[in-house]
């Protein structure tokens, strides 16, 4: 474990140093100098931490506490994923565009509410229809909203020529947060004593706290796209020359 941690730190440091020195880096760390994009990346990090934690914990809980098979656990996780896909596609087809702040704050709040309910109510007795399915549906709505909102906030925070780099950066932040969330899940389950569902409930409380942090961070996101750049005085005052005038 110590060797893996050391390799992770060294490789991460090397990646950052290369990104800072390379002429065309894969990670545009300079974008983090802008406050709106830095906030979007931080929210993406917290969101990824909670998302990966919840996804892994769901399977562990269903198989470990409720005795589901791997296939049954996968099927039980599917409704939330389906709702996420429907919301993610449907939100772009609304007649009125939702601001990124609204989607991130609302989505993260819904996820936090669903994980809090699971932390309070789960036990070793399976309750798929009355607990797991409703909580998963609410969580799916939240994940769909938050995912679209974070990506939109990142795109709105940079110039159009940096859209691709900004999207890659927030996805990288989400993946890093997800890795830490998985590690935290393993530590909490191993350290929390108690029989039955207590260790799983502790992880759900952790996910609730991180989702609440993501919702709080979402309040600082940009509400609307930035205004288009204004023309410079030189370009505004220079008359347009027609092809005929050149002759």
Coordinates of C-alpha atoms in Angstrom, one line a residue:
X1 CA 0.0 0.0 0.0
X2 CA 2.8 2.4 0.9
X3 CA 4.5 1.6 -2.4
X4 CA 1.3 2.3 -4.4
X5 CA 0.8 5.6 -2.5
X6 CA 4.4 6.7 -3.2
X7 CA 4.1 5.9 -6.9
X8 CA 0.8 7.8 -7.0
X9 CA 2.4 10.9 -5.5
X10 CA 5.5 10.8 -7.7
X11 CA 3.5 10.2 -10.9
X12 CA 1.1 13.0 -10.0
X13 CA 3.9 15.4 -9.3
X14 CA 5.6 14.5 -12.6
X15 CA 2.3 15.0 -14.4
X16 CA 1.8 18.5 -12.9
X17 CA 5.4 19.6 -13.6
X18 CA 5.2 18.5 -17.2
X19 CA 1.8 20.3 -17.6
X20 CA 3.4 23.5 -16.3
X21 CA 6.4 23.3 -18.6
X22 CA 5.0 21.8 -21.8
X23 CA 4.1 24.1 -24.7
X24 CA 0.8 22.3 -25.3
X25 CA 0.0 20.4 -22.1
X26 CA -2.8 17.8 -21.9
X27 CA -3.8 19.4 -18.5
X28 CA -4.4 23.1 -18.9
X29 CA -3.6 24.0 -15.3
X30 CA -3.4 27.7 -16.2
X31 CA -7.2 27.6 -16.6
X32 CA -7.4 27.2 -12.8
X33 CA -6.2 30.8 -12.4
X34 CA -9.7 31.9 -13.3
X35 CA -12.0 31.8 -10.3
X36 CA -15.1 30.5 -12.1
X37 CA -13.3 27.6 -13.6
X38 CA -11.4 26.8 -10.4
X39 CA -14.8 26.7 -8.6
X40 CA -16.2 24.4 -11.2
X41 CA -13.2 22.1 -10.9
X42 CA -13.5 22.0 -7.1
X43 CA -17.2 21.1 -7.4
X44 CA -16.4 18.4 -9.9
X45 CA -13.8 17.0 -7.5
X46 CA -16.3 16.8 -4.7
X47 CA -19.0 15.5 -7.0
X48 CA -16.7 12.7 -8.2
X49 CA -15.8 11.8 -4.7
X50 CA -19.4 11.3 -3.7
X51 CA -20.5 9.7 -7.0
X52 CA -17.8 7.0 -7.1
X53 CA -18.3 6.3 -3.4
X54 CA -22.1 5.8 -3.8
X55 CA -21.7 3.6 -6.9
X56 CA -19.2 1.3 -5.3
X57 CA -21.1 1.2 -1.9
X58 CA -24.3 0.3 -3.6
X59 CA -23.0 -3.0 -4.9
X60 CA -21.1 -3.8 -1.7
X61 CA -24.2 -3.2 0.4
X62 CA -26.6 -5.1 -1.8
X63 CA -24.3 -8.2 -2.0
X64 CA -22.9 -7.9 1.6
X65 CA -25.9 -6.9 3.7
X66 CA -28.9 -8.0 1.6
X67 CA -27.3 -11.1 0.1
X68 CA -28.0 -10.2 -3.5
X69 CA -26.0 -12.0 -6.2
X70 CA -23.7 -9.9 -8.5
X71 CA -26.4 -10.1 -11.2
X72 CA -29.2 -9.0 -8.8
X73 CA -27.1 -6.2 -7.5
X74 CA -26.4 -4.9 -11.0
X75 CA -30.1 -5.0 -11.9
X76 CA -30.9 -3.2 -8.6
X77 CA -28.5 -0.4 -9.5
X78 CA -29.9 -0.1 -13.1
X79 CA -33.0 2.1 -12.4
X80 CA -30.9 4.9 -11.0
X81 CA -28.6 4.8 -14.0
X82 CA -31.6 4.8 -16.3
X83 CA -33.1 7.9 -14.6
X84 CA -29.7 9.6 -14.8
X85 CA -29.6 9.1 -18.6
X86 CA -33.1 10.3 -19.1
X87 CA -32.6 13.4 -17.1
X88 CA -29.2 14.2 -18.7
X89 CA -30.7 14.1 -22.2
X90 CA -34.0 15.7 -21.2
X91 CA -32.6 18.7 -19.5
X92 CA -31.1 19.9 -22.8
X93 CA -34.5 19.7 -24.4
X94 CA -36.4 21.9 -21.9
X95 CA -38.0 25.0 -23.4
X96 CA -36.1 27.1 -20.9
X97 CA -32.4 26.5 -20.2
X98 CA -31.5 25.9 -16.6
X99 CA -28.5 27.8 -15.3
X100 CA -25.6 25.7 -14.3
X101 CA -25.8 26.9 -10.7
X102 CA -29.4 25.7 -10.5
X103 CA -28.6 22.3 -11.9
X104 CA -25.5 21.8 -9.7
X105 CA -27.0 23.0 -6.4
X106 CA -30.3 21.2 -7.1
X107 CA -28.7 18.0 -8.2
X108 CA -26.2 17.8 -5.4
X109 CA -28.9 18.5 -2.9
X110 CA -31.1 15.7 -4.3
X111 CA -28.1 13.3 -4.1
X112 CA -27.4 14.3 -0.5
X113 CA -31.0 13.9 0.5
X114 CA -31.1 10.4 -1.0
X115 CA -27.9 9.2 0.6
X116 CA -29.0 10.7 3.9
X117 CA -32.2 8.7 3.7
X118 CA -30.3 5.5 3.0
X119 CA -27.9 6.2 5.9
X120 CA -30.9 6.6 8.2
X121 CA -33.0 3.7 7.1
X122 CA -30.9 0.9 5.7
X123 CA -30.7 -2.4 7.6
X124 CA -30.1 -6.0 6.8
X125 CA -33.7 -6.6 5.8
X126 CA -34.1 -6.1 2.0
X127 CA -36.5 -3.2 1.1
X128 CA -36.0 -2.8 -2.6
X129 CA -39.5 -1.4 -3.5
X130 CA -40.1 0.8 -0.5
X131 CA -36.5 2.2 0.0
X132 CA -33.9 1.3 -2.5
X133 CA -35.9 2.1 -5.7
X134 CA -37.3 5.5 -4.6
X135 CA -34.0 6.6 -3.2
X136 CA -32.2 5.5 -6.4
X137 CA -34.7 7.4 -8.6
X138 CA -34.1 10.6 -6.6
X139 CA -30.4 10.0 -6.8
X140 CA -30.6 9.5 -10.5
X141 CA -32.4 12.8 -11.0
X142 CA -29.7 14.5 -9.0
X143 CA -26.8 12.9 -10.8
X144 CA -28.2 13.8 -14.2
X145 CA -28.7 17.4 -13.2
X146 CA -25.3 17.8 -11.5
X147 CA -23.4 16.2 -14.4
X148 CA -24.8 18.5 -17.0
X149 CA -24.5 21.5 -14.7
X150 CA -20.9 21.0 -13.9
X151 CA -19.9 20.5 -17.5
X152 CA -21.9 23.6 -18.5
X153 CA -20.3 25.7 -15.7
X154 CA -16.9 24.7 -16.9
X155 CA -17.6 25.6 -20.5
X156 CA -19.1 29.0 -19.5
X157 CA -16.0 29.8 -17.4
X158 CA -13.5 29.8 -20.3
X159 CA -13.2 31.2 -23.8
X160 CA -14.7 29.2 -26.6
X161 CA -11.3 28.0 -27.8
X162 CA -10.7 26.4 -24.4
X163 CA -14.0 24.4 -24.2
X164 CA -12.3 21.0 -24.9
X165 CA -9.5 21.6 -22.5
X166 CA -11.9 22.8 -19.8
X167 CA -14.1 19.7 -20.2
X168 CA -11.1 17.5 -19.9
X169 CA -9.9 19.3 -16.8
X170 CA -13.3 18.9 -14.9
X171 CA -13.5 15.3 -15.9
X172 CA -9.9 14.7 -14.6
X173 CA -10.9 16.4 -11.3
X174 CA -14.0 14.1 -11.1
X175 CA -11.8 11.0 -11.7
X176 CA -9.3 12.1 -9.0
X177 CA -12.1 12.7 -6.6
X178 CA -13.6 9.3 -7.5
X179 CA -10.3 7.6 -6.7
X180 CA -10.1 9.3 -3.3
X181 CA -13.8 8.4 -2.7
X182 CA -13.2 4.7 -3.3
X183 CA -10.2 4.8 -1.0
X184 CA -12.3 6.5 1.7
X185 CA -15.0 3.9 1.3
X186 CA -12.6 1.0 1.9
X187 CA -11.2 2.8 5.0
X188 CA -14.5 3.6 6.5
X189 CA -15.9 0.1 6.0
X190 CA -12.8 -1.4 7.5
X191 CA -12.6 1.0 10.5
X192 CA -16.3 1.3 11.5
X193 CA -17.2 -1.4 13.9
X194 CA -20.7 -2.9 14.2
X195 CA -22.7 -5.7 12.7
X196 CA -25.2 -5.4 9.9
X197 CA -25.5 -2.1 8.0
X198 CA -23.6 0.2 10.3
X199 CA -20.4 0.4 8.2
X200 CA -22.4 1.0 5.1
X201 CA -24.5 3.7 6.8
X202 CA -21.3 5.5 7.9
X203 CA -20.1 5.6 4.2
X204 CA -23.5 7.0 3.2
X205 CA -23.1 9.7 5.8
X206 CA -19.7 10.5 4.3
X207 CA -21.2 10.7 0.8
X208 CA -24.0 13.0 2.2
X209 CA -21.4 15.4 3.7
X210 CA -19.4 15.5 0.4
X211 CA -22.6 16.1 -1.6
X212 CA -23.6 18.9 0.7
X213 CA -20.1 20.5 0.1
X214 CA -20.7 20.2 -3.7
X215 CA -24.0 21.9 -3.3
X216 CA -22.5 24.7 -1.3
X217 CA -19.7 25.1 -3.9
X218 CA -22.3 25.2 -6.6
X219 CA -23.6 28.5 -5.2
X220 CA -20.4 30.2 -6.4
X221 CA -20.8 29.0 -10.0
X222 CA -21.6 31.4 -12.8
X223 CA -25.3 31.8 -13.4
X224 CA -25.2 32.5 -17.2
X225 CA -22.7 32.3 -20.0
X226 CA -20.1 35.1 -20.1
X227 CA -20.8 38.0 -22.4
X228 CA -19.1 37.8 -25.8
X229 CA -15.9 39.7 -26.1
X230 CA -16.3 43.4 -27.0
X231 CA -14.4 44.5 -30.2
X232 CA -11.2 46.4 -29.6
X233 CA -11.1 50.1 -30.4
X234 CA -8.8 49.5 -33.3
X235 CA -11.1 46.9 -34.9
X236 CA -14.2 48.9 -34.3
X237 CA -12.8 52.1 -35.9
X238 CA -11.1 50.4 -38.9
X239 CA -13.5 50.7 -41.9
X240 CA -14.2 47.7 -43.9
X241 CA -12.5 47.8 -47.3
X242 CA -14.4 46.4 -50.2
X243 CA -12.7 44.4 -53.0
X244 CA -13.7 47.0 -55.5
X245 CA -12.0 49.8 -53.4
X246 CA -8.7 47.9 -53.4
X247 CA -8.7 48.1 -57.2

